Tab-separated table of C-alpha atoms and ligand atoms in Angstrom:
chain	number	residue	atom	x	y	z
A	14	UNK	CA	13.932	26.205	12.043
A	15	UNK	CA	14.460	25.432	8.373
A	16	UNK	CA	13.405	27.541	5.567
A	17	UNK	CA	12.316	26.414	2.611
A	18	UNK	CA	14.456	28.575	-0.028
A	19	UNK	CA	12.517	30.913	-2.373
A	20	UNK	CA	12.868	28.978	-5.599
A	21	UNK	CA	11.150	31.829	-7.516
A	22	UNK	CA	14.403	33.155	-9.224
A	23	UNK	CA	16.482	31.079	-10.927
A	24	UNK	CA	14.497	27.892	-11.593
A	25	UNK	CA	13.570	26.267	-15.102
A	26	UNK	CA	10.045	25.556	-14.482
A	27	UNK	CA	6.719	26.932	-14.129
A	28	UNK	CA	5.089	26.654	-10.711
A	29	UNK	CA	4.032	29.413	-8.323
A	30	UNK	CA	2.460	26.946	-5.894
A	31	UNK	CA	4.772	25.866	-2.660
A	32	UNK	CA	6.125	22.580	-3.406
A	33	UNK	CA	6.782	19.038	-1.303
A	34	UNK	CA	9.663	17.873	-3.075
A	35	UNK	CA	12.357	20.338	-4.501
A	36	UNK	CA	15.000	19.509	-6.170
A	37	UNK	CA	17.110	22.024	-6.976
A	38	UNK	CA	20.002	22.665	-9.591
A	39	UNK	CA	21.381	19.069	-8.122
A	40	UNK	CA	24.824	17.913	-9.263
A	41	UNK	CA	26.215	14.375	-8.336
A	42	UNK	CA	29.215	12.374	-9.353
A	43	UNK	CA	30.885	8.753	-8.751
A	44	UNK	CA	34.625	9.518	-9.073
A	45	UNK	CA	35.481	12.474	-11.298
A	46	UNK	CA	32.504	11.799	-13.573
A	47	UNK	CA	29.412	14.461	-13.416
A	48	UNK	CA	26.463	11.907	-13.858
A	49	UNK	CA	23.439	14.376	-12.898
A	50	UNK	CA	23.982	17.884	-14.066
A	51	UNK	CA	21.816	20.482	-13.106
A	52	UNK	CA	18.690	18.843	-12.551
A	53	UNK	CA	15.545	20.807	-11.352
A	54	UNK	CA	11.962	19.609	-10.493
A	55	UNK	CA	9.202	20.151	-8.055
A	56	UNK	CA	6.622	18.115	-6.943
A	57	UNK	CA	3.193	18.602	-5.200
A	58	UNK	CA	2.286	16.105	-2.151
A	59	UNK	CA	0.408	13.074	-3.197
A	60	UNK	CA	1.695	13.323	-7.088
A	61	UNK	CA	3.219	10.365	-8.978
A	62	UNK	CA	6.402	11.347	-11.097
A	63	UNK	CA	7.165	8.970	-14.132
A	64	UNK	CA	11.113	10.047	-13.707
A	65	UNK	CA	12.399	8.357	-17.747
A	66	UNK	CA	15.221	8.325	-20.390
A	67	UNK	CA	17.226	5.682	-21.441
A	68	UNK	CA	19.412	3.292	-20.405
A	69	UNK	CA	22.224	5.462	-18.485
A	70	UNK	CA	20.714	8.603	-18.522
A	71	UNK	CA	20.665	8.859	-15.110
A	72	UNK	CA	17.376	7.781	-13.146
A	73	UNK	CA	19.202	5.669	-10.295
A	74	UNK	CA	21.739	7.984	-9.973
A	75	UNK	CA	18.839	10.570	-9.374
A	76	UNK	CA	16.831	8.532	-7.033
A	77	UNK	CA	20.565	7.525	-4.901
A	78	UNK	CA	21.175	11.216	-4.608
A	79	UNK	CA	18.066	12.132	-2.911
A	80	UNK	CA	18.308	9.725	-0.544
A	81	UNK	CA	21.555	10.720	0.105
A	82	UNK	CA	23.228	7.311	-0.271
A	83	UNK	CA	26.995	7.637	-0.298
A	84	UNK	CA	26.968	7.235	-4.178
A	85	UNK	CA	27.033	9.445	-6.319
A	86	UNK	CA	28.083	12.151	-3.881
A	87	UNK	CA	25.824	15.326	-4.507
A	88	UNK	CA	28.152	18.471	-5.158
A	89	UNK	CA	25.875	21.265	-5.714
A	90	UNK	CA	22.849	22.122	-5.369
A	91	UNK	CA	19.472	21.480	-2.725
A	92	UNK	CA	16.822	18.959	-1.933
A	93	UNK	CA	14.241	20.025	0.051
A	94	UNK	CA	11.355	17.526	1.581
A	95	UNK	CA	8.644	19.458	3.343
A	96	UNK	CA	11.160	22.350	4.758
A	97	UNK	CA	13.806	19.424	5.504
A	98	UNK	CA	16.972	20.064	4.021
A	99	UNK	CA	18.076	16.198	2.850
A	100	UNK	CA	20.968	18.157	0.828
A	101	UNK	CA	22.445	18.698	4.359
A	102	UNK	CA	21.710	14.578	5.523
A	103	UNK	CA	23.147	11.593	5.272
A	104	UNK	CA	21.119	8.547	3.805
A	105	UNK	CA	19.991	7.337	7.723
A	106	UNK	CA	18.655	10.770	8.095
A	107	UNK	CA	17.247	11.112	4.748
A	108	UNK	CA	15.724	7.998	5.749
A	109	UNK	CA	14.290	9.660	9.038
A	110	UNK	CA	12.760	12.576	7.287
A	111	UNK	CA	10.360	10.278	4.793
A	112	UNK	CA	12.703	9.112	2.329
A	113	UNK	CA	11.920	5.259	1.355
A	114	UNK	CA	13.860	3.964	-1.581
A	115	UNK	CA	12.936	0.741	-2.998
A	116	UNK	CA	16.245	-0.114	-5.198
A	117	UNK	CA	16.162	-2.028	-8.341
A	118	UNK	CA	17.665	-5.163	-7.082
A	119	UNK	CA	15.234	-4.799	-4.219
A	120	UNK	CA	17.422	-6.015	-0.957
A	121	UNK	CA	14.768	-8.553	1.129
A	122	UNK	CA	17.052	-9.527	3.572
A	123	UNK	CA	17.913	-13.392	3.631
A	124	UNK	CA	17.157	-16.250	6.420
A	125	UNK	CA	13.844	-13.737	7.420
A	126	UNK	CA	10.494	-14.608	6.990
A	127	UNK	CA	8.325	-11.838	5.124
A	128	UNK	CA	6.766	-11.023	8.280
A	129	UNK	CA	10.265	-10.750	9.887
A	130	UNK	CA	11.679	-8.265	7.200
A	131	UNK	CA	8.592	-6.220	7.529
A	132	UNK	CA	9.165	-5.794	11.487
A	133	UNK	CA	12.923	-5.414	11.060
A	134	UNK	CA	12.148	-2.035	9.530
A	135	UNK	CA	9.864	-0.850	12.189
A	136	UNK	CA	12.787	-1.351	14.791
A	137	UNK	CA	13.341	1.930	14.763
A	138	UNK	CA	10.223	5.017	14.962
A	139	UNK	CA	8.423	6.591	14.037
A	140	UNK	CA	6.503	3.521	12.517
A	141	UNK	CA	4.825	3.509	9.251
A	142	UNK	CA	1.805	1.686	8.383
A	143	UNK	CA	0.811	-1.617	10.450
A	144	UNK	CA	1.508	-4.851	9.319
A	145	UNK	CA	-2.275	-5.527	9.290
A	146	UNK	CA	-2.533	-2.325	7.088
A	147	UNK	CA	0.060	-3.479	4.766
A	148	UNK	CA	-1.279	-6.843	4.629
A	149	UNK	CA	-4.560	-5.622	3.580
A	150	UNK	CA	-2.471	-3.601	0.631
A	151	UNK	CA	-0.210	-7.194	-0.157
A	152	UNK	CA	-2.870	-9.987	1.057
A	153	UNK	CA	-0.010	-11.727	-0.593
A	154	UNK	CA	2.153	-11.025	1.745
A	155	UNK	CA	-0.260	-12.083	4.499
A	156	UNK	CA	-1.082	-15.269	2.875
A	157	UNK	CA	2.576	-15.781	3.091
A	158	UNK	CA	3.968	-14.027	6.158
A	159	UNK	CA	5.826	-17.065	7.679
A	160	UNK	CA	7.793	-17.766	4.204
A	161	UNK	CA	11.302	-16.706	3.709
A	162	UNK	CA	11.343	-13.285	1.904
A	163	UNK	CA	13.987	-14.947	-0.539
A	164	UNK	CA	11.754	-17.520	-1.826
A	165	UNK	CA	9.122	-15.215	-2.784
A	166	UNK	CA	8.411	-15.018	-6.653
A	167	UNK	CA	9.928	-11.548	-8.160
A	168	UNK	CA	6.116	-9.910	-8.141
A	169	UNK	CA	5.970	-10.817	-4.097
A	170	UNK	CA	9.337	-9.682	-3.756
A	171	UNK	CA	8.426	-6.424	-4.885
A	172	UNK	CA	5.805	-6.312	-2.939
A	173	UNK	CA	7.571	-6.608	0.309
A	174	UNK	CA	10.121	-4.465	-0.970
A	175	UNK	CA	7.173	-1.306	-1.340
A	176	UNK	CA	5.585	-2.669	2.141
A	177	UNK	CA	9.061	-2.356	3.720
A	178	UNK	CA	8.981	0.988	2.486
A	179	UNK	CA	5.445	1.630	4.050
A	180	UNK	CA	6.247	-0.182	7.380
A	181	UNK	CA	8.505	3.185	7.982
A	182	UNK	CA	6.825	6.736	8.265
A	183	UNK	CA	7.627	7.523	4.958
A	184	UNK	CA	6.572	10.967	3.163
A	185	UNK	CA	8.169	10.077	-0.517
A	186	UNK	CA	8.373	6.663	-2.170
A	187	UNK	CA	11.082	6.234	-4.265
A	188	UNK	CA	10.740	3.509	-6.679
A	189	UNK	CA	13.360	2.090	-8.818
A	190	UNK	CA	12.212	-0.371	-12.272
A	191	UNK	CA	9.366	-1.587	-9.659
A	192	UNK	CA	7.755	-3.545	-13.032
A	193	UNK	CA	10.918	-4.787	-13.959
A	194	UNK	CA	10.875	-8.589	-15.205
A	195	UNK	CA	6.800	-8.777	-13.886
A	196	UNK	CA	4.351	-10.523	-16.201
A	197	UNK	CA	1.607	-7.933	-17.029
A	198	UNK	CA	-0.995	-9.388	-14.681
A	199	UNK	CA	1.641	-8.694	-11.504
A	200	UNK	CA	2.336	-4.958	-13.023
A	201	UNK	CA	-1.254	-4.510	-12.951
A	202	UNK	CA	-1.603	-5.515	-9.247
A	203	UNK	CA	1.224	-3.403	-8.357
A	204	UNK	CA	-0.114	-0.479	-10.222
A	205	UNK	CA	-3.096	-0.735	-8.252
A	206	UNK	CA	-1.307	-0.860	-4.866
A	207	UNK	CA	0.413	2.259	-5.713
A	208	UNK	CA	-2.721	3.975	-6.522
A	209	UNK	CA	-3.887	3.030	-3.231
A	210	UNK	CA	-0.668	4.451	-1.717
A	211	UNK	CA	-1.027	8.110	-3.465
A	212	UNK	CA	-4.629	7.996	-1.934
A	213	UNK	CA	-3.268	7.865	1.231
A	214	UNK	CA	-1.221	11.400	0.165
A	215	UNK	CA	2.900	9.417	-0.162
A	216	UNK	CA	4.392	11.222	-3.177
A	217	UNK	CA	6.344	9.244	-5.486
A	218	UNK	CA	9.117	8.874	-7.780
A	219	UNK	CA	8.707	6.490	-10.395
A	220	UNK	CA	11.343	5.085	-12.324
A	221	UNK	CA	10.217	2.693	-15.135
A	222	UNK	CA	11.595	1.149	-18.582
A	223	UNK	CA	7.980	0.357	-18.908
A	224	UNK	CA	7.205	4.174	-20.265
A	225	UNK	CA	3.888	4.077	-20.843
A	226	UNK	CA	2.872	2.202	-18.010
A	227	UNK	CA	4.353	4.596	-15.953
A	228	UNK	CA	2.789	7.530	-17.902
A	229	UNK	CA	-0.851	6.297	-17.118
A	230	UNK	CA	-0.281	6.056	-13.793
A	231	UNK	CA	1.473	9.309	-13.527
A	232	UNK	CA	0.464	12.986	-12.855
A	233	UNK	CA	4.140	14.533	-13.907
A	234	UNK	CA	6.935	13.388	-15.994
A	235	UNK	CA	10.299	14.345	-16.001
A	236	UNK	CA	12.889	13.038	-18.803
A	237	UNK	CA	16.274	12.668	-18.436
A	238	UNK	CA	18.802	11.919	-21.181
A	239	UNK	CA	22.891	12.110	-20.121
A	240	UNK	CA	21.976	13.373	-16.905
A	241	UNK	CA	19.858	16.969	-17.598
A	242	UNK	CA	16.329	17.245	-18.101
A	243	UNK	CA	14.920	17.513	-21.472
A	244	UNK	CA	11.489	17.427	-20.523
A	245	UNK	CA	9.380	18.438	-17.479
A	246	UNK	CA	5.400	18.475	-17.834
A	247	UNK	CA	2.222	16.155	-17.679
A	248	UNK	CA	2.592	12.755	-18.178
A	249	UNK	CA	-0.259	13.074	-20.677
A	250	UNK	CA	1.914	15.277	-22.265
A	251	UNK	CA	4.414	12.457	-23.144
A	252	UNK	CA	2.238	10.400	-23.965
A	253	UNK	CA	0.658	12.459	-26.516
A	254	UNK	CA	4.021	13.427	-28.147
A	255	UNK	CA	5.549	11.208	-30.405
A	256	UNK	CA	8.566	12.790	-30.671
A	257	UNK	CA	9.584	13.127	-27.591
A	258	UNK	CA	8.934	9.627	-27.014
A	259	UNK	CA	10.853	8.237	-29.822
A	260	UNK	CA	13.405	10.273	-29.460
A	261	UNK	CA	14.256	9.839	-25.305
A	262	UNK	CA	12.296	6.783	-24.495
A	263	UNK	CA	12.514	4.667	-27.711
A	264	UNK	CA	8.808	3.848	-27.529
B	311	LIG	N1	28.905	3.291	-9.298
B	311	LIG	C1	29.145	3.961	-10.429
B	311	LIG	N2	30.376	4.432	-10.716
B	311	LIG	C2	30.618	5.134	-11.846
B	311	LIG	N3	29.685	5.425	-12.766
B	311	LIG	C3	28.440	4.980	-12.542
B	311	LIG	C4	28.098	4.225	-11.372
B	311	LIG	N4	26.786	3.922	-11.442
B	311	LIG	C5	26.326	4.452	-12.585
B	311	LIG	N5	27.314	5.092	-13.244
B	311	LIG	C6	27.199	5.797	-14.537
B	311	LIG	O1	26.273	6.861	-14.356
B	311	LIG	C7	25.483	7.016	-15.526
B	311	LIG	C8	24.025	7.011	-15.116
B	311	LIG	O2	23.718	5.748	-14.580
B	311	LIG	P1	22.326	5.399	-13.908
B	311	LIG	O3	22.461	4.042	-13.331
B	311	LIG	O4	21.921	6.499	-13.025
B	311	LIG	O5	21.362	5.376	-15.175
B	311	LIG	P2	19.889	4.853	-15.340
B	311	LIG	O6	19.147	5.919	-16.053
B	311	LIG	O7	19.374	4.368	-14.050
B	311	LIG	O8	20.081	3.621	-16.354
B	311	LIG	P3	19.291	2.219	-16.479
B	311	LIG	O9	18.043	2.530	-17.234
B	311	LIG	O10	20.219	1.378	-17.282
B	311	LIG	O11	19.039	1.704	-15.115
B	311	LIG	C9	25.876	5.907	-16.485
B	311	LIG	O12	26.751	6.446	-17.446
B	311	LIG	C10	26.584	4.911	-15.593
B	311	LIG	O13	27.568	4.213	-16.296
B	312	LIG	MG1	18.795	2.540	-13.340
């Protein structure tokens, strides 16, 4: 059986209570270059993380490492998801254990309908939500289940990139500039899905350019800037501190 490790010692932040998601005194490079440097956080099951900094700082690179993709290749350090250790996995098993990363450039796979790339990723169980469930979450996505995934507009494709996520039995969602080139309108419908998705208890990691859209949907924030945390609190926090937003989010 797996052990969560006693995080009490050693750690640079302030939480007694047993955590979901641990990250802990991670390291990861591409090559010879040390992209995410000691990074520590926790998070609580069902909380939204607004994960920021600026261009480069190293929010994808944080996001690849926990699910274990190839790149960068995590050194040092642990990642624990509810007692699994993912610092010991490879991305398929990351994937096994709950991890569902929705990438930036979002991946819907070509020459399948919507429909078809949502049942692609229930091949394998355990199953997520039904496509009935998710269609009640997208009625988009219902409305156009027969329609190649491709041809979707970017705010669809997004969608069907989050209900791909869903369609596995995920634990953490790991979302990468999900609001990314979306006119307000489609941000706001999005916003509202992921609300729904906390309610049903998925923790997630939110990466966004869009700060303070991110910050009013979030329970925690943690900034980056040149891959170490400067700042790990209450996304009210940020928001309420102008220096800390002008000086690591520009905003
Ligand atoms: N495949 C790679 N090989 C080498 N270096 C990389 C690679 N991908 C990213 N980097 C470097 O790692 C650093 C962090 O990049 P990362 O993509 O994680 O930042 P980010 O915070 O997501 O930035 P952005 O807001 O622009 O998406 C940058 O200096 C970047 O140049
Ligand atoms: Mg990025």
């Amino acid at each position: 059986m797996n052990v969560k490790p006693d995080f009490s010692k050693g750690h640079n932040y302030a939480e007694t209570a047993p955590a979901f998601l641990s990250v802990w005194n991670m390291e990861s490079y591409y090559g010879e270059s040390y992209i995410v440097q000691n990074i520590s956080f926790n998070l609580h099951e069902g909380e939204i993380l607004a994960l920021l900094g600026r261009n480069g700082a190293g929010k994808t690179s944080t996001l690849r490492s926990i699910a274990r993709m190839d790149d960068p290749q995590v050194t040092h350090g642990e990642i624990w998801l509810d007692h699994q250790p993912l610092h010991k996995m490879k991305s398929h098993e990351a994937a096994a254990a709950g991890i569902g990363l929705v990438p930036e450039d979002r991946r819907i796979i070509p020459g399948l309908t919507v429909e078809e790339n949502l049942q692609l990723a229930q091949i394998a169980p355990p199953v997520g939500w039904s496509l009935e469930r998710l269609y009640d979450l997208f009625p988009r996505l219902g409305e156009r289940r027969k329609q190649e995934g491709v041809t979707l507009s970017g705010g669809e494709q997004q969608m069907l990139a989050i209900a791909r996520a869903l369609a596995r039995d995920i634990k953490v969602l790991l979302l990468d500039e999900p609001y990314e080139g979306l006119a307000p309108v489609i941000v706001d419908e999005i916003e509202k899905t992921l609300r729904i998705i906390k309610e049903q208890g998925i923790t997630t990691v939110l990466v966004e350019q869009n700060a303070v859209r991110a910050l009013e949907l979030a329970d925690r924030s943690v900034i980056l800037d040149t891959g170490g945390i400067v700042f790990d609190g209450s996304a009210a926090e940020v928001l309420q501190n102008d220096e800390l937003r002008s000086e690591y989010l520009a905003i």
